[in-house]
Amino acid sequence: MKFFLALGFLVVCCSALSTKQQRRFPDDFLIGTATASYQIEGAWNEDGKGENIWDYLTHNNPAAVKDGSTGDIAANSYHNVERDVEMMRELGLDVYRFSLSWSRILPSGFANEINEAGVDYYNRLINEMLKYGITPMITLFHWDLPQKLQELGGFANPLASIWFEDYARVVYTNFGDRVKHWITINEPREICYEGYGSVHKAPILNATAIGTYLCAKNVLIAHAKAYHLYNNEFKDKQGGQCGITISANSFRPFTDSEEDHAATELRRQAEFGLYAEPIFSEEGGFPKELVEIVAEKSAKEGYPWSRIPEFTDEERELVRGASDFFGVNHYTGFLVSANEQISDRPTIPILPDITVGNYIPPEWPQSASYWLTLSPDSIYDTLTYLQKRYNDPIFYITENGWSSPPTNGLLDDDRIRYYRAALESVLDCLDAGIRLKGYMAWSLMDNFEWLEGYTERFGLYEVDFSDPARPRTPRKSAFVYKEILRSRVIDHDYEPNTTVMTIDEGH
Ligand code: NOJ
């Protein structure tokens, strides 16, 4: 008996040891953090920057923002290049994803006039990062559209794809000698559904049921044009890769019934399929089931055409396959039911054209954001779905993170629990052979959380928004993240000494 017990103990120990050894992030797996221009830069009208739709919204409609705040100063990153890169070095980041402010580079939105001071800011940032071996990953557009372009219809105007292509050319020309990872557009769902179809993001058009689809088509064509421009005119010389980032959360059926499975699939199509299908599916075009539903509804509503626009054959081919990788912003998960009544807590809003129920188990921990809970294994669930559906693309998780209220301070064990769980799920993806090449935590530092203002904090570093210099202080989660980057494993028992943050040798 004793012998068998001892043998059992040995087997458990060895397998735990070998699992631990296997569960290592590969050296070429890029671990980093992410931010976006309007959320951190500030300097909203300095050195020739033009007005964008978030400047316009926060200045003209302050009641739309929960705490009436603006991104005028935000985390003051425009004046903090060295400190921002110092934080990246403290963490030991492989990669840092940030976005360019279109109206800082092209004040009117058009490519006739380049603001050299804006180009210079990004050059300083990129060069400072490269000095310390940190890979820049740049998003061309993270929601801060030049206001003049919005006045011309923004992404409801088909010409937006040409304006975006012109802007992309300026960007590749100025930074492409040093930047090899490009993301054209961040989260089309949030741009189109939240900004054009409803009132959750600028330009809060609330053009329900028309705006979302019109925007979706034009955003996808804009992305595709910028992608092909890179491929045709820059890739040979510069040797980088270009993709898009789409928000994809996990949707799992509430029960195993056929109806709940069907409702879940429909929900996925409405949430991310609308944007992913035209690029990553074999046939291209918008998701078929959604197209049928909207066409039928439009006819019943008396429209002479379907509210969901068609792609011409040429447009469909332009968009199909137009991405070197699938950037995924992933935060949370939901259970979906065919029964609408199941819905309990408020949740991320769903396209009005689909009616399904939504359920979040009470035991899933809640963050400071109403839509964000810790949903177990949600990264693995989402990426295995996307891998199968879209024929095994290369993935980056370009955002993943947890919010806390401003009063929470520096001891953020809830955020640590979230990141450890998320990164275990990332390792499950790698074990399963998913071609996931990187992971970026949202966010390097606290920032302007859109219509929630500064009431929700996502930073590994806390920013003091009451101090004009916006000093940054590492939270406990920053120390834990640093240790994961250093060791390339997740040690659930690691308790950091949070008194002094240092820069390790080689960073
Ligand atoms: C995704 C967006 O890209 C980012 O701007 C936002 O702050 C985070 N989600 C958190 O809501």
Short mmCIF file of C-alpha atoms and ligand atoms in Angstrom, two decimals:
data_model
loop_
_atom_site.label_atom_id
_atom_site.label_comp_id
_atom_site.label_asym_id
_atom_site.label_seq_id
_atom_site.Cartn_x
_atom_site.Cartn_y
_atom_site.Cartn_z
CA MET A 1 0.00 0.00 0.00
CA LYS A 2 2.76 2.40 1.07
CA PHE A 3 4.63 1.54 -2.09
CA PHE A 4 1.64 2.42 -4.27
CA LEU A 5 1.06 5.66 -2.40
CA ALA A 6 4.70 6.64 -2.88
CA LEU A 7 4.51 5.69 -6.55
CA GLY A 8 1.33 7.74 -6.97
CA PHE A 9 3.00 10.70 -5.30
CA LEU A 10 5.96 10.40 -7.63
CA VAL A 11 3.73 10.25 -10.71
CA VAL A 12 1.78 13.34 -9.61
CA CYS A 13 4.99 15.25 -8.84
CA CYS A 14 6.63 14.36 -12.11
CA SER A 15 3.62 15.20 -14.21
CA ALA A 16 3.17 18.50 -12.35
CA LEU A 17 6.81 19.26 -12.97
CA SER A 18 6.70 18.35 -16.61
CA THR A 19 3.44 20.30 -17.13
CA LYS A 20 5.07 23.29 -15.51
CA GLN A 21 8.10 22.92 -17.73
CA GLN A 22 5.93 22.62 -20.82
CA ARG A 23 3.74 25.54 -19.88
CA ARG A 24 6.27 28.12 -20.86
CA PHE A 25 5.66 31.03 -23.21
CA PRO A 26 7.93 30.47 -26.22
CA ASP A 27 10.73 33.01 -26.61
CA ASP A 28 9.31 34.31 -29.87
CA PHE A 29 5.81 34.74 -28.37
CA LEU A 30 5.36 38.51 -28.02
CA ILE A 31 4.09 39.65 -24.63
CA GLY A 32 3.21 43.30 -24.27
CA THR A 33 0.73 45.98 -23.40
CA ALA A 34 -1.56 48.25 -25.43
CA THR A 35 -2.89 51.81 -25.43
CA ALA A 36 -4.62 54.19 -27.85
CA SER A 37 -3.86 57.77 -28.86
CA TYR A 38 -6.94 59.65 -27.65
CA GLN A 39 -7.00 57.70 -24.41
CA ILE A 40 -3.46 58.64 -23.33
CA GLU A 41 -1.88 61.44 -25.37
CA GLY A 42 -3.62 64.66 -24.33
CA ALA A 43 -2.10 67.76 -26.02
CA TRP A 44 -5.37 67.89 -27.90
CA ASN A 45 -4.65 71.17 -29.66
CA GLU A 46 -0.86 71.45 -29.38
CA ASP A 47 1.75 71.76 -32.13
CA GLY A 48 -0.71 71.81 -34.99
CA LYS A 49 -2.94 68.84 -34.15
CA GLY A 50 -6.41 69.05 -35.73
CA GLU A 51 -9.70 68.39 -33.97
CA ASN A 52 -11.06 64.86 -33.93
CA ILE A 53 -14.49 63.41 -33.14
CA TRP A 54 -13.61 62.76 -29.49
CA ASP A 55 -12.38 66.33 -29.00
CA TYR A 56 -15.62 67.48 -30.57
CA LEU A 57 -17.88 65.20 -28.54
CA THR A 58 -16.28 65.81 -25.16
CA HIS A 59 -16.19 69.60 -25.69
CA ASN A 60 -19.67 70.01 -27.12
CA ASN A 61 -21.59 67.33 -25.29
CA PRO A 62 -19.90 66.85 -21.90
CA ALA A 63 -23.03 65.25 -20.48
CA ALA A 64 -22.38 62.27 -22.74
CA VAL A 65 -19.31 61.37 -20.67
CA LYS A 66 -20.05 59.85 -17.27
CA ASP A 67 -17.80 62.19 -15.27
CA GLY A 68 -17.97 65.06 -17.80
CA SER A 69 -14.26 64.63 -18.47
CA THR A 70 -12.23 64.92 -21.68
CA GLY A 71 -9.02 63.56 -23.16
CA ASP A 72 -7.57 67.09 -23.41
CA ILE A 73 -4.69 66.07 -21.14
CA ALA A 74 -5.50 62.40 -20.56
CA ALA A 75 -2.34 60.66 -19.30
CA ASN A 76 -0.26 63.42 -20.92
CA SER A 77 1.72 60.89 -22.96
CA TYR A 78 2.52 63.49 -25.62
CA HIS A 79 4.86 65.02 -23.04
CA ASN A 80 6.01 61.76 -21.46
CA VAL A 81 7.83 59.77 -24.13
CA GLU A 82 10.73 58.85 -21.89
CA ARG A 83 8.64 57.87 -18.89
CA ASP A 84 6.30 55.79 -21.03
CA VAL A 85 9.21 53.85 -22.49
CA GLU A 86 10.76 53.60 -19.04
CA MET A 87 7.61 51.79 -17.87
CA MET A 88 7.89 49.40 -20.82
CA ARG A 89 11.48 48.71 -19.78
CA GLU A 90 10.51 48.20 -16.14
CA LEU A 91 8.00 45.57 -17.23
CA GLY A 92 10.47 44.08 -19.71
CA LEU A 93 7.92 44.19 -22.56
CA ASP A 94 8.57 42.43 -25.85
CA VAL A 95 6.03 44.58 -27.68
CA TYR A 96 4.02 47.74 -27.17
CA ARG A 97 0.88 48.39 -29.18
CA PHE A 98 -0.17 52.02 -29.56
CA SER A 99 -2.20 54.01 -32.05
CA LEU A 100 -1.55 57.09 -34.14
CA SER A 101 -3.79 60.10 -33.96
CA TRP A 102 -4.88 60.71 -37.56
CA SER A 103 -5.55 64.42 -36.90
CA ARG A 104 -2.15 64.86 -35.23
CA ILE A 105 -0.49 63.72 -38.45
CA LEU A 106 -3.02 65.14 -40.94
CA PRO A 107 -4.80 68.02 -39.15
CA SER A 108 -7.69 68.27 -41.63
CA GLY A 109 -7.83 64.54 -42.22
CA PHE A 110 -6.66 64.92 -45.81
CA ALA A 111 -3.16 64.12 -46.99
CA ASN A 112 -2.42 67.51 -48.52
CA GLU A 113 -0.86 68.87 -45.34
CA ILE A 114 1.37 66.84 -42.99
CA ASN A 115 1.95 68.10 -39.45
CA GLU A 116 5.67 67.50 -38.95
CA ALA A 117 5.46 68.02 -35.16
CA GLY A 118 3.02 65.12 -34.97
CA VAL A 119 5.26 62.88 -37.10
CA ASP A 120 8.15 63.90 -34.86
CA TYR A 121 6.33 62.81 -31.68
CA TYR A 122 5.77 59.32 -33.05
CA ASN A 123 9.35 59.16 -34.34
CA ARG A 124 10.66 59.97 -30.89
CA LEU A 125 8.45 57.30 -29.33
CA ILE A 126 9.36 54.61 -31.87
CA ASN A 127 13.08 55.40 -31.70
CA GLU A 128 13.10 55.39 -27.91
CA MET A 129 11.40 51.98 -27.89
CA LEU A 130 13.77 50.54 -30.47
CA LYS A 131 16.74 51.74 -28.47
CA TYR A 132 15.70 49.21 -25.81
CA GLY A 133 14.60 46.41 -28.13
CA ILE A 134 10.84 46.91 -27.66
CA THR A 135 8.84 46.03 -30.79
CA PRO A 136 6.32 48.66 -31.87
CA MET A 137 2.93 47.45 -33.07
CA ILE A 138 0.98 50.36 -34.51
CA THR A 139 -2.75 50.79 -34.97
CA LEU A 140 -3.50 53.37 -37.66
CA PHE A 141 -7.00 54.10 -36.46
CA HIS A 142 -8.30 53.67 -32.93
CA TRP A 143 -11.53 55.75 -33.20
CA ASP A 144 -10.27 59.36 -33.23
CA LEU A 145 -11.46 60.34 -36.71
CA PRO A 146 -10.63 63.90 -37.82
CA GLN A 147 -13.75 65.97 -37.18
CA LYS A 148 -13.78 67.42 -40.72
CA LEU A 149 -14.08 63.94 -42.15
CA GLN A 150 -16.96 63.20 -39.81
CA GLU A 151 -18.71 66.32 -41.07
CA LEU A 152 -18.47 64.77 -44.52
CA GLY A 153 -20.18 61.64 -43.24
CA GLY A 154 -17.24 59.76 -41.73
CA PHE A 155 -17.52 56.03 -42.36
CA ALA A 156 -21.01 56.46 -43.76
CA ASN A 157 -19.35 58.04 -46.79
CA PRO A 158 -17.85 55.48 -49.22
CA LEU A 159 -15.02 57.97 -49.92
CA ALA A 160 -13.74 57.32 -46.38
CA SER A 161 -11.85 54.32 -47.75
CA ILE A 162 -9.86 56.62 -50.03
CA TRP A 163 -9.14 59.14 -47.25
CA PHE A 164 -7.95 56.25 -45.08
CA GLU A 165 -5.75 54.83 -47.84
CA ASP A 166 -4.13 58.27 -48.32
CA TYR A 167 -3.47 58.50 -44.57
CA ALA A 168 -2.05 54.97 -44.53
CA ARG A 169 0.39 55.91 -47.29
CA VAL A 170 1.70 58.81 -45.19
CA VAL A 171 2.07 56.51 -42.20
CA TYR A 172 3.89 53.66 -43.99
CA THR A 173 6.17 56.17 -45.71
CA ASN A 174 7.17 57.90 -42.50
CA PHE A 175 7.44 54.99 -40.06
CA GLY A 176 7.58 51.78 -42.10
CA ASP A 177 11.37 51.62 -42.17
CA ARG A 178 11.23 50.78 -38.43
CA VAL A 179 7.73 49.46 -37.80
CA LYS A 180 6.94 45.92 -38.95
CA HIS A 181 3.57 45.24 -37.27
CA TRP A 182 0.59 47.20 -38.58
CA ILE A 183 -3.03 47.09 -37.51
CA THR A 184 -5.24 49.16 -39.80
CA ILE A 185 -8.36 49.55 -37.71
CA ASN A 186 -9.27 48.81 -34.11
CA GLU A 187 -12.63 47.14 -33.41
CA PRO A 188 -15.03 47.81 -36.31
CA ARG A 189 -17.94 46.63 -34.16
CA GLU A 190 -17.38 49.40 -31.66
CA ILE A 191 -16.87 52.01 -34.41
CA CYS A 192 -19.95 50.97 -36.36
CA TYR A 193 -22.49 49.55 -33.96
CA GLU A 194 -21.58 51.69 -30.96
CA GLY A 195 -20.78 54.90 -32.87
CA TYR A 196 -23.12 54.86 -35.91
CA GLY A 197 -25.84 52.42 -34.88
CA SER A 198 -26.26 53.60 -31.30
CA VAL A 199 -24.95 56.08 -28.73
CA HIS A 200 -22.11 54.29 -26.97
CA LYS A 201 -19.20 55.89 -28.82
CA ALA A 202 -18.51 59.04 -30.87
CA PRO A 203 -20.04 60.20 -33.14
CA ILE A 204 -23.16 58.85 -31.26
CA LEU A 205 -25.21 58.94 -34.46
CA ASN A 206 -27.90 56.54 -33.28
CA ALA A 207 -28.69 55.69 -36.90
CA THR A 208 -30.19 52.45 -35.66
CA ALA A 209 -30.21 49.51 -38.01
CA ILE A 210 -28.89 51.53 -40.99
CA GLY A 211 -25.71 53.16 -39.70
CA THR A 212 -24.08 49.99 -38.40
CA TYR A 213 -24.18 48.13 -41.72
CA LEU A 214 -23.28 51.09 -43.88
CA CYS A 215 -20.29 51.81 -41.68
CA ALA A 216 -19.33 48.12 -41.59
CA LYS A 217 -19.05 47.95 -45.35
CA ASN A 218 -17.03 51.16 -45.65
CA VAL A 219 -14.72 50.32 -42.75
CA LEU A 220 -13.98 46.92 -44.27
CA ILE A 221 -13.20 48.46 -47.65
CA ALA A 222 -11.01 51.11 -45.98
CA HIS A 223 -9.11 48.36 -44.17
CA ALA A 224 -8.72 46.33 -47.36
CA LYS A 225 -7.39 49.31 -49.32
CA ALA A 226 -4.80 50.08 -46.62
CA TYR A 227 -3.85 46.39 -46.54
CA HIS A 228 -3.36 46.13 -50.29
CA LEU A 229 -1.49 49.41 -50.37
CA TYR A 230 1.01 47.97 -47.90
CA ASN A 231 1.23 44.71 -49.78
CA ASN A 232 1.67 46.27 -53.20
CA GLU A 233 3.87 49.25 -52.47
CA PHE A 234 5.68 48.75 -49.15
CA LYS A 235 5.93 45.11 -48.12
CA ASP A 236 8.80 44.14 -50.41
CA LYS A 237 10.97 46.96 -49.15
CA GLN A 238 9.87 47.10 -45.53
CA GLY A 239 9.07 43.45 -44.87
CA GLY A 240 6.31 43.91 -42.28
CA GLN A 241 2.85 42.45 -41.77
CA CYS A 242 -0.54 44.11 -41.78
CA GLY A 243 -3.80 43.02 -40.20
CA ILE A 244 -6.96 44.18 -38.46
CA THR A 245 -8.20 43.95 -34.87
CA ILE A 246 -11.76 42.79 -34.22
CA SER A 247 -13.38 42.47 -30.79
CA ALA A 248 -14.37 38.88 -30.15
CA ASN A 249 -15.72 37.76 -26.82
CA SER A 250 -16.78 34.24 -25.93
CA PHE A 251 -20.38 33.22 -26.58
CA ARG A 252 -21.40 29.81 -25.32
CA PRO A 253 -24.88 28.24 -25.31
CA PHE A 254 -26.82 28.54 -22.04
CA THR A 255 -28.09 24.97 -22.41
CA ASP A 256 -27.22 22.20 -24.82
CA SER A 257 -30.51 22.62 -26.71
CA GLU A 258 -30.45 23.05 -30.47
CA GLU A 259 -32.20 26.41 -30.09
CA ASP A 260 -29.55 27.76 -27.74
CA HIS A 261 -26.77 26.58 -30.04
CA ALA A 262 -28.43 28.33 -32.98
CA ALA A 263 -28.96 31.52 -30.96
CA THR A 264 -25.30 31.47 -29.92
CA GLU A 265 -24.11 31.15 -33.49
CA LEU A 266 -26.35 34.01 -34.58
CA ARG A 267 -25.05 36.16 -31.76
CA ARG A 268 -21.45 35.47 -32.84
CA GLN A 269 -22.29 36.50 -36.38
CA ALA A 270 -23.90 39.74 -35.19
CA GLU A 271 -21.06 40.58 -32.81
CA PHE A 272 -17.92 39.74 -34.77
CA GLY A 273 -18.90 37.67 -37.83
CA LEU A 274 -20.21 40.82 -39.49
CA TYR A 275 -16.61 42.08 -39.64
CA ALA A 276 -14.62 38.84 -39.67
CA GLU A 277 -16.57 36.87 -42.27
CA PRO A 278 -15.90 39.27 -45.20
CA ILE A 279 -12.13 39.08 -44.55
CA PHE A 280 -11.44 35.64 -43.15
CA SER A 281 -14.11 33.30 -44.57
CA GLU A 282 -13.54 31.41 -47.80
CA GLU A 283 -16.51 32.90 -49.67
CA GLY A 284 -16.23 36.45 -48.32
CA GLY A 285 -19.19 38.80 -47.87
CA PHE A 286 -21.36 39.40 -44.82
CA PRO A 287 -22.61 36.39 -42.80
CA LYS A 288 -25.40 34.70 -44.79
CA GLU A 289 -27.89 34.14 -41.99
CA LEU A 290 -27.64 37.75 -40.86
CA VAL A 291 -28.02 38.99 -44.44
CA GLU A 292 -31.23 36.94 -44.80
CA ILE A 293 -32.67 38.15 -41.52
CA VAL A 294 -31.98 41.80 -42.27
CA ALA A 295 -33.28 41.52 -45.85
CA GLU A 296 -36.52 39.97 -44.65
CA LYS A 297 -36.99 42.52 -41.90
CA SER A 298 -36.18 45.43 -44.22
CA ALA A 299 -38.84 44.25 -46.68
CA LYS A 300 -41.41 43.98 -43.90
CA GLU A 301 -40.49 47.45 -42.69
CA GLY A 302 -41.19 48.86 -46.16
CA TYR A 303 -37.63 49.61 -47.30
CA PRO A 304 -37.15 49.26 -51.04
CA TRP A 305 -33.73 47.69 -50.33
CA SER A 306 -32.12 45.71 -47.57
CA ARG A 307 -30.62 47.76 -44.76
CA ILE A 308 -27.49 45.59 -45.02
CA PRO A 309 -25.66 46.69 -48.17
CA GLU A 310 -24.21 44.20 -50.61
CA PHE A 311 -20.61 44.05 -51.70
CA THR A 312 -20.08 44.16 -55.46
CA ASP A 313 -18.05 41.18 -56.72
CA GLU A 314 -15.04 43.43 -56.99
CA GLU A 315 -15.42 44.73 -53.43
CA ARG A 316 -15.94 41.25 -52.07
CA GLU A 317 -12.69 40.12 -53.66
CA LEU A 318 -10.85 43.19 -52.42
CA VAL A 319 -11.81 42.42 -48.81
CA ARG A 320 -11.61 38.62 -48.88
CA GLY A 321 -8.29 37.39 -47.49
CA ALA A 322 -7.05 40.95 -46.87
CA SER A 323 -5.16 40.40 -43.62
CA ASP A 324 -1.88 38.78 -42.63
CA PHE A 325 -3.26 38.00 -39.17
CA PHE A 326 -6.40 38.18 -37.06
CA GLY A 327 -5.99 40.65 -34.18
CA VAL A 328 -8.41 39.78 -31.39
CA ASN A 329 -9.47 42.12 -28.61
CA HIS A 330 -10.89 39.79 -26.03
CA TYR A 331 -12.22 40.61 -22.58
CA THR A 332 -15.07 38.42 -21.42
CA GLY A 333 -17.79 35.88 -22.13
CA PHE A 334 -21.55 35.42 -22.13
CA LEU A 335 -23.99 32.54 -22.17
CA VAL A 336 -26.58 32.83 -24.91
CA SER A 337 -30.12 31.53 -24.97
CA ALA A 338 -32.90 31.45 -27.56
CA ASN A 339 -35.11 32.69 -24.75
CA GLU A 340 -34.81 36.45 -24.45
CA GLN A 341 -36.29 36.42 -20.96
CA ILE A 342 -33.17 34.78 -19.59
CA SER A 343 -31.28 38.10 -19.70
CA ASP A 344 -30.31 39.22 -16.24
CA ARG A 345 -27.69 41.88 -15.58
CA PRO A 346 -27.17 44.63 -18.11
CA THR A 347 -24.83 43.49 -20.81
CA ILE A 348 -23.10 44.73 -23.93
CA PRO A 349 -25.88 45.81 -26.28
CA ILE A 350 -26.75 43.59 -29.21
CA LEU A 351 -27.73 44.55 -32.76
CA PRO A 352 -31.48 45.21 -32.76
CA ASP A 353 -31.90 42.82 -35.68
CA ILE A 354 -31.21 39.79 -33.53
CA THR A 355 -33.16 38.88 -30.45
CA VAL A 356 -31.45 36.40 -28.17
CA GLY A 357 -31.14 36.08 -24.42
CA ASN A 358 -28.00 36.72 -22.46
CA TYR A 359 -26.91 35.20 -19.18
CA ILE A 360 -23.94 35.76 -16.89
CA PRO A 361 -23.56 33.28 -14.03
CA PRO A 362 -23.52 35.11 -10.67
CA GLU A 363 -20.27 33.38 -9.68
CA TRP A 364 -18.29 35.05 -12.49
CA PRO A 365 -16.38 37.91 -10.80
CA GLN A 366 -17.49 41.39 -11.84
CA SER A 367 -15.10 44.23 -12.77
CA ALA A 368 -15.84 47.97 -12.59
CA SER A 369 -17.23 47.80 -16.15
CA TYR A 370 -20.78 46.47 -16.35
CA TRP A 371 -19.98 44.34 -19.40
CA LEU A 372 -16.78 42.78 -18.07
CA THR A 373 -16.72 39.65 -15.89
CA LEU A 374 -14.11 36.95 -15.49
CA SER A 375 -15.52 34.24 -17.73
CA PRO A 376 -13.55 31.01 -17.31
CA ASP A 377 -11.51 29.77 -20.27
CA SER A 378 -13.02 32.41 -22.52
CA ILE A 379 -9.84 32.99 -24.54
CA TYR A 380 -9.52 29.31 -25.36
CA ASP A 381 -13.19 29.09 -26.24
CA THR A 382 -13.02 32.10 -28.55
CA LEU A 383 -9.82 31.23 -30.35
CA THR A 384 -10.74 27.58 -30.94
CA TYR A 385 -13.99 28.80 -32.49
CA LEU A 386 -12.24 31.36 -34.71
CA GLN A 387 -9.52 28.92 -35.68
CA LYS A 388 -12.03 26.39 -36.95
CA ARG A 389 -14.34 28.85 -38.59
CA TYR A 390 -11.66 30.84 -40.38
CA ASN A 391 -9.23 28.14 -41.39
CA ASP A 392 -6.44 28.49 -38.89
CA PRO A 393 -5.24 32.09 -39.26
CA ILE A 394 -2.35 33.62 -37.35
CA PHE A 395 -3.68 35.39 -34.24
CA TYR A 396 -2.53 38.12 -31.91
CA ILE A 397 -4.49 38.97 -28.80
CA THR A 398 -4.15 42.70 -29.21
CA GLU A 399 -6.04 43.57 -26.00
CA ASN A 400 -7.18 41.85 -22.83
CA GLY A 401 -7.67 43.47 -19.45
CA TRP A 402 -9.62 44.19 -16.29
CA SER A 403 -11.10 47.40 -14.85
CA SER A 404 -11.28 48.55 -11.26
CA PRO A 405 -12.82 51.64 -9.67
CA PRO A 406 -10.49 54.64 -9.18
CA THR A 407 -10.61 54.14 -5.42
CA ASN A 408 -9.01 50.69 -5.60
CA GLY A 409 -5.47 52.00 -5.52
CA LEU A 410 -2.38 49.92 -6.08
CA LEU A 411 -3.20 46.55 -4.57
CA ASP A 412 -5.13 44.99 -7.43
CA ASP A 413 -5.39 41.30 -6.63
CA ASP A 414 -8.55 41.11 -8.74
CA ARG A 415 -6.58 42.21 -11.82
CA ILE A 416 -3.81 39.70 -11.02
CA ARG A 417 -6.36 36.89 -10.77
CA TYR A 418 -7.79 37.94 -14.14
CA TYR A 419 -4.42 38.09 -15.93
CA ARG A 420 -3.25 34.76 -14.53
CA ALA A 421 -6.47 33.08 -15.65
CA ALA A 422 -6.26 34.74 -19.07
CA LEU A 423 -2.65 33.73 -19.59
CA GLU A 424 -3.40 30.12 -18.59
CA SER A 425 -6.06 30.19 -21.29
CA VAL A 426 -3.45 31.55 -23.73
CA LEU A 427 -1.18 28.61 -22.87
CA ASP A 428 -4.11 26.24 -23.49
CA CYS A 429 -4.38 27.78 -26.97
CA LEU A 430 -0.67 27.26 -27.62
CA ASP A 431 -0.90 23.66 -26.39
CA ALA A 432 -3.80 23.10 -28.78
CA GLY A 433 -1.70 24.27 -31.73
CA ILE A 434 -3.52 27.55 -32.32
CA ARG A 435 -1.21 29.90 -34.19
CA LEU A 436 -1.28 32.61 -31.54
CA LYS A 437 1.80 34.81 -31.77
CA GLY A 438 1.35 37.42 -29.07
CA TYR A 439 -0.65 38.83 -26.17
CA MET A 440 -1.11 42.45 -25.16
CA ALA A 441 -2.53 43.53 -21.81
CA TRP A 442 -4.91 46.47 -21.77
CA SER A 443 -3.50 48.68 -20.56
CA LEU A 444 -0.01 49.90 -19.81
CA MET A 445 -1.52 52.73 -17.75
CA ASP A 446 -4.85 54.20 -16.64
CA ASN A 447 -6.49 56.24 -19.36
CA PHE A 448 -9.64 57.92 -20.68
CA GLU A 449 -12.18 55.11 -20.94
CA TRP A 450 -14.37 56.75 -23.60
CA LEU A 451 -17.87 57.58 -22.35
CA GLU A 452 -16.93 56.24 -18.90
CA GLY A 453 -14.28 58.96 -18.61
CA TYR A 454 -11.85 58.21 -15.77
CA THR A 455 -14.32 56.17 -13.70
CA GLU A 456 -12.89 52.83 -14.83
CA ARG A 457 -9.19 52.06 -14.54
CA PHE A 458 -7.47 49.43 -16.66
CA GLY A 459 -3.81 50.27 -15.99
CA LEU A 460 -0.94 48.11 -14.82
CA TYR A 461 0.31 51.56 -13.82
CA GLU A 462 -1.92 53.93 -11.93
CA VAL A 463 -2.01 57.49 -13.28
CA ASP A 464 -2.70 60.37 -10.91
CA PHE A 465 -5.14 62.50 -12.91
CA SER A 466 -5.25 65.18 -10.21
CA ASP A 467 -1.58 66.04 -10.77
CA PRO A 468 -0.87 68.11 -13.91
CA ALA A 469 2.25 66.03 -14.64
CA ARG A 470 0.19 62.81 -14.52
CA PRO A 471 2.75 60.73 -12.59
CA ARG A 472 2.56 56.95 -13.03
CA THR A 473 2.94 54.38 -10.22
CA PRO A 474 3.13 50.61 -10.75
CA ARG A 475 0.28 48.56 -9.32
CA LYS A 476 0.92 45.16 -7.80
CA SER A 477 -0.23 43.65 -11.12
CA ALA A 478 2.68 45.41 -12.87
CA PHE A 479 5.14 43.50 -10.67
CA VAL A 480 3.37 40.21 -11.36
CA TYR A 481 3.27 40.87 -15.11
CA LYS A 482 6.96 41.73 -15.05
CA GLU A 483 7.73 38.40 -13.37
CA ILE A 484 5.73 36.51 -16.00
CA LEU A 485 7.68 38.30 -18.73
CA ARG A 486 10.98 37.54 -17.01
CA SER A 487 10.36 33.89 -16.24
CA ARG A 488 8.03 33.10 -19.19
CA VAL A 489 5.87 31.01 -16.81
CA ILE A 490 2.88 31.78 -14.61
CA ASP A 491 3.67 31.24 -10.96
CA HIS A 492 0.37 31.46 -9.09
CA ASP A 493 2.11 31.68 -5.73
CA TYR A 494 4.42 34.55 -6.61
CA GLU A 495 4.00 37.45 -4.18
CA PRO A 496 5.95 40.47 -5.38
CA ASN A 497 7.82 42.92 -3.26
CA THR A 498 6.12 46.07 -4.44
CA THR A 499 8.35 48.66 -2.81
CA VAL A 500 10.72 49.46 -5.66
CA MET A 501 10.31 48.97 -9.39
CA THR A 502 13.58 48.55 -11.23
CA ILE A 503 14.77 48.03 -14.76
CA ASP A 504 16.40 44.64 -15.22
CA GLU A 505 19.64 44.28 -17.11
CA GLY A 506 19.19 44.12 -20.85
CA HIS A 507 16.11 46.37 -20.85
C1 NOJ B 1 -11.34 47.99 -26.27
C2 NOJ B 1 -10.91 49.30 -26.85
O1 NOJ B 1 -10.11 49.08 -27.97
C3 NOJ B 1 -10.20 50.20 -25.85
O2 NOJ B 1 -10.07 51.45 -26.42
C4 NOJ B 1 -10.97 50.22 -24.54
O3 NOJ B 1 -10.43 51.12 -23.63
C5 NOJ B 1 -11.00 48.83 -23.97
N1 NOJ B 1 -11.72 47.97 -24.90
C6 NOJ B 1 -11.65 48.72 -22.61
O4 NOJ B 1 -13.00 49.02 -22.70
#
